[in-house]
Coordinates of C-alpha atoms in Angstrom, one line a residue:
X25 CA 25.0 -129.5 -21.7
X26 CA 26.5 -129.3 -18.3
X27 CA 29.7 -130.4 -17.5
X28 CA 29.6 -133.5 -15.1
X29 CA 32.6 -135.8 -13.7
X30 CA 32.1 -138.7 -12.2
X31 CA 35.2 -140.5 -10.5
X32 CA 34.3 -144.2 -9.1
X33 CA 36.9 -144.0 -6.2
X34 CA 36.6 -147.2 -4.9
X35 CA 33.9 -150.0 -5.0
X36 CA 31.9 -148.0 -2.0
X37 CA 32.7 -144.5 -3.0
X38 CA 32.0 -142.5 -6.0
X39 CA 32.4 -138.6 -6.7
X40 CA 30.3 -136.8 -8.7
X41 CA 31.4 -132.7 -10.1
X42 CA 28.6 -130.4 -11.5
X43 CA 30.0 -127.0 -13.1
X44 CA 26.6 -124.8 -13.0
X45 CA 26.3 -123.3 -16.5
X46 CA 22.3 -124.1 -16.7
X47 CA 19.5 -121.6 -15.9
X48 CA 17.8 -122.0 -12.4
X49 CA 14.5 -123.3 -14.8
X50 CA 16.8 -126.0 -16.5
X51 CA 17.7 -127.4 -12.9
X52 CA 14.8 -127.0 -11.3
X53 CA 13.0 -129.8 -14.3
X54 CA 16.3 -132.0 -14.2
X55 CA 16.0 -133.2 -10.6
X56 CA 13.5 -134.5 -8.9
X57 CA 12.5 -132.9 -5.2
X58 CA 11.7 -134.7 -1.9
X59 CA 8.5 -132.8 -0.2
X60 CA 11.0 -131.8 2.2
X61 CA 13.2 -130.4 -0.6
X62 CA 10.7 -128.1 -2.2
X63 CA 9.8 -126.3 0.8
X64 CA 13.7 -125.7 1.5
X65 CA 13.8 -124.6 -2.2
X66 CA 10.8 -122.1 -1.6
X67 CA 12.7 -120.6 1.6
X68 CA 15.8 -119.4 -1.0
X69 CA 15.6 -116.3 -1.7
X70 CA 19.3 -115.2 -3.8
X71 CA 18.7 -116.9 -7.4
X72 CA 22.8 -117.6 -7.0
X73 CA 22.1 -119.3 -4.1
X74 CA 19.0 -121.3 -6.1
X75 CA 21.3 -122.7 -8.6
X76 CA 24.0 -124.0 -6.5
X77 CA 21.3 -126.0 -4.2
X78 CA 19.9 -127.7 -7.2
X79 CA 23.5 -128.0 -8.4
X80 CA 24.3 -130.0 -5.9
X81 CA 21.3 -132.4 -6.4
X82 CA 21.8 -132.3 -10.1
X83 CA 25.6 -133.7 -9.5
X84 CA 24.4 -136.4 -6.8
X85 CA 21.4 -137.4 -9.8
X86 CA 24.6 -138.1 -11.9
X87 CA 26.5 -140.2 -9.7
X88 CA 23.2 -141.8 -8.9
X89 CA 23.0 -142.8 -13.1
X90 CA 26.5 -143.9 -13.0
X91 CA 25.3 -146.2 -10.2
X92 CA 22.5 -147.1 -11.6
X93 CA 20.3 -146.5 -8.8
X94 CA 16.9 -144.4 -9.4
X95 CA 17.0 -141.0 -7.6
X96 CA 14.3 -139.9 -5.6
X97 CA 15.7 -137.0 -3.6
X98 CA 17.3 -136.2 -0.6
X99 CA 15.6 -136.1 3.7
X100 CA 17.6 -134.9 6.1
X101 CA 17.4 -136.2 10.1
X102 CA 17.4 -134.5 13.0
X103 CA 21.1 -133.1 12.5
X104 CA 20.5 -131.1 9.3
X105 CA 22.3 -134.5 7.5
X106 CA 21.0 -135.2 4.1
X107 CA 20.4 -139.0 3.3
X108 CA 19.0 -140.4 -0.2
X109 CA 15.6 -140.8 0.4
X110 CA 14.6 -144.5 -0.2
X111 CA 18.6 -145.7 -0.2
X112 CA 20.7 -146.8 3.3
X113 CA 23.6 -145.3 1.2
X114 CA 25.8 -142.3 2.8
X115 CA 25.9 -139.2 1.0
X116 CA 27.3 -135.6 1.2
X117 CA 27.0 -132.5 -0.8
X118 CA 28.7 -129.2 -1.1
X119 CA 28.9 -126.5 -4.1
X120 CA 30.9 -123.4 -4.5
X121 CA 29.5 -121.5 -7.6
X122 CA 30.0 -122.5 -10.3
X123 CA 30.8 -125.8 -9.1
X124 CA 28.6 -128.7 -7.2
X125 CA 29.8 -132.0 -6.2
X126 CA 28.4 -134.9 -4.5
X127 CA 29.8 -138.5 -2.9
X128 CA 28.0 -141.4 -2.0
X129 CA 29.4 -144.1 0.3
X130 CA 27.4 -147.3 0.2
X131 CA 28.9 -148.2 3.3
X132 CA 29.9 -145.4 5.7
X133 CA 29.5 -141.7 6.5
X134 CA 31.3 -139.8 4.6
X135 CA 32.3 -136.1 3.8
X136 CA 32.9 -133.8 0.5
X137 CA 33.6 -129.9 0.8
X138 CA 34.8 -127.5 -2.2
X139 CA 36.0 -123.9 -0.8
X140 CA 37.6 -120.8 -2.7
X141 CA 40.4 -119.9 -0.9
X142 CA 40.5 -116.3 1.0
X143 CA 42.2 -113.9 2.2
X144 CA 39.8 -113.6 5.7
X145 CA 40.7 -117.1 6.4
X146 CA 43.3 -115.3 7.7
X147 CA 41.7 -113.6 10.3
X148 CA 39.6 -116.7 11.5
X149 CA 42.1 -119.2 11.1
X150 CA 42.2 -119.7 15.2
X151 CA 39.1 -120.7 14.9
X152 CA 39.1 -123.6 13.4
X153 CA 42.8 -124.6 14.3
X154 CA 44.5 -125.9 17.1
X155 CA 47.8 -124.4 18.5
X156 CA 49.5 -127.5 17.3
X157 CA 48.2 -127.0 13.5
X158 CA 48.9 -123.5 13.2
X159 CA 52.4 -124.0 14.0
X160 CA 53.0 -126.9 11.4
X161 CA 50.1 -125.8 8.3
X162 CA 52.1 -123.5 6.6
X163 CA 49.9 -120.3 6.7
X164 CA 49.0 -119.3 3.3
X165 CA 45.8 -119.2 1.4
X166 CA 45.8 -122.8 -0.5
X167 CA 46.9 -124.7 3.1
X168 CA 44.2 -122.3 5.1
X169 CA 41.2 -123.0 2.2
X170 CA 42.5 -126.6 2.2
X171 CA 42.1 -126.9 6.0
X172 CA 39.0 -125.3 6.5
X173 CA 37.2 -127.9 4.0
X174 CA 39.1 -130.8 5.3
X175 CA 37.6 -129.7 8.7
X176 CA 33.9 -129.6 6.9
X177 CA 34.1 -133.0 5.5
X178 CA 35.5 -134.4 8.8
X179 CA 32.3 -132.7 10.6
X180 CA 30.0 -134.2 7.7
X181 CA 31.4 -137.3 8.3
X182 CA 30.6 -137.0 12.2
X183 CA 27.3 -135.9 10.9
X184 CA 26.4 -134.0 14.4
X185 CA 25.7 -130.3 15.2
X186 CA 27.9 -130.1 18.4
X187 CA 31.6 -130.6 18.4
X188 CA 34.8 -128.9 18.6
X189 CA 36.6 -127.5 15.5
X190 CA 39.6 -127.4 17.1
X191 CA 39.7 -130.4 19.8
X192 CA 38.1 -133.0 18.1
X193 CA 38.8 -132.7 14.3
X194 CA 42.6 -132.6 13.2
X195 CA 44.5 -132.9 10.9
X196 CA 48.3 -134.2 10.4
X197 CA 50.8 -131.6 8.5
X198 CA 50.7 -130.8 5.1
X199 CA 51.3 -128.4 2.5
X200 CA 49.0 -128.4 -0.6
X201 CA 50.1 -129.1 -3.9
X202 CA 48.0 -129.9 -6.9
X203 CA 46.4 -133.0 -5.7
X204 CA 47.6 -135.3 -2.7
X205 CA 45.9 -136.2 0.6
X206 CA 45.6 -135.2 3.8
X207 CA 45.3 -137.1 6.8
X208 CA 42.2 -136.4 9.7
X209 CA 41.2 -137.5 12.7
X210 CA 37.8 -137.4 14.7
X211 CA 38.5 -137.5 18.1
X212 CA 36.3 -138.0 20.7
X213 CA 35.8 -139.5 24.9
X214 CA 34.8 -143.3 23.1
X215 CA 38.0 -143.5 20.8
X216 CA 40.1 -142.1 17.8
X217 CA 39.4 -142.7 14.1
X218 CA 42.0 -141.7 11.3
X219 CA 40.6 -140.8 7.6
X220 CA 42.2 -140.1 4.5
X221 CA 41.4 -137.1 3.0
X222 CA 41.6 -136.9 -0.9
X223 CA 42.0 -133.7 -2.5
X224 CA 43.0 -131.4 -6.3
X225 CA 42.8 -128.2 -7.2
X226 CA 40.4 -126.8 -9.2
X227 CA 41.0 -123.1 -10.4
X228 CA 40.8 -121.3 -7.3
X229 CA 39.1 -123.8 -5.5
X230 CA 39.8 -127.1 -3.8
X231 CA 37.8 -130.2 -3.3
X232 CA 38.2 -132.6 -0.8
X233 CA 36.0 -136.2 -0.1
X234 CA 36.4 -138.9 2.2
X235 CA 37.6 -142.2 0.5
X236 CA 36.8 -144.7 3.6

């Protein structure tokens, strides 16, 4: 049996964690495919790759059970965003292997990322930060991992293709520690939104959803 956690966050948000132990034949029965889905299954080609996709939708079928909600699969629009097909309810998905997560937000976007932290994060870290953030991030591998998929779940959240990295998703100082929060901010010409930022460690990853 896999092993799934589920953490009910708030009345609106829940997580869901998939650790992919399961042959890509076990996954492929467990969850159940939009149209849309199975042709972007059939264009995978790495079996690695396989498995963590329908990871992903196996850990958002679980937080759909814990819901109590029937899961019919996923669409996504015109931005590459996935939706649950049938529901008004936000989602977001992201895996890492061996691990999958999902959130659902019944009310608004939202945003989940899990990254392994790297060295060549190093090397791109302009990139994705600002002056401003490189100066107070302390530069090491946890705070540059942490960063970059804090950056991700702000862009899921935004839930468009074009926008700046740098300019219009920040983030306030911090330095990672087990678990804590980080604060982020999607900027842009209509106004300024603040989100907090949830995050642990897991091994040599870390996980990080929106709680808003």
């Amino acid at each position: 049996m896999p092993i799934v956690k589920i953490k009910h966050i708030n009345d609106n948000v829940t997580f869901g964690m998939w650790k992919i132990e399961e042959k890509e034949d076990y996954l492929q029965k467990h969850v159940r495919l939009s149209k849309q889905e199975r042709a972007e299954y059939k264009r995978i080609q790495n079996v690695k790759r396989k498995k963590e996709w329908l990871g992903a939708r196996a850990a958002l079928l679980e937080v759909c059970k814990s819901l109590k909600i029937k899961y019919k699969g996923t669409v996504k629009d015109e931005n590459n965003k996935p939706h649950l097909k049938g529901l008004p309810w936000h989602i977001s998905i992201s895996h890492s292997f061996p691990y999958a997560i999902a959130l659902i937000n019944k009310n608004e976007p939202c945003g989940v990322d899990i990254e392994k932290a790297k060295p060549a994060l190093f090397h791109v870290s302009k990139r994705f930060l600002n002056d401003r953030e490189l100066n107070e991030i302390p530069r090491n591998p946890g705070n540059l991992c942490a960063a970059w998929a804090a950056k991700e779940v702000l862009f899921k959240i935004y839930g468009r293709q074009k926008i700046s990295f740098k300019e219009n998703l920040l983030l306030s100082p911090f330095d990672l520690k087990p678990q804590g929060n980080i604060i982020g901010q999607i900027k842009l010409e209509m106004g300024t939104r603040d989100y907090i930022l949830e995050y642990f460690q897991l091994e040599d990853f870390v996980v990080i959803y929106s709680t808003a």
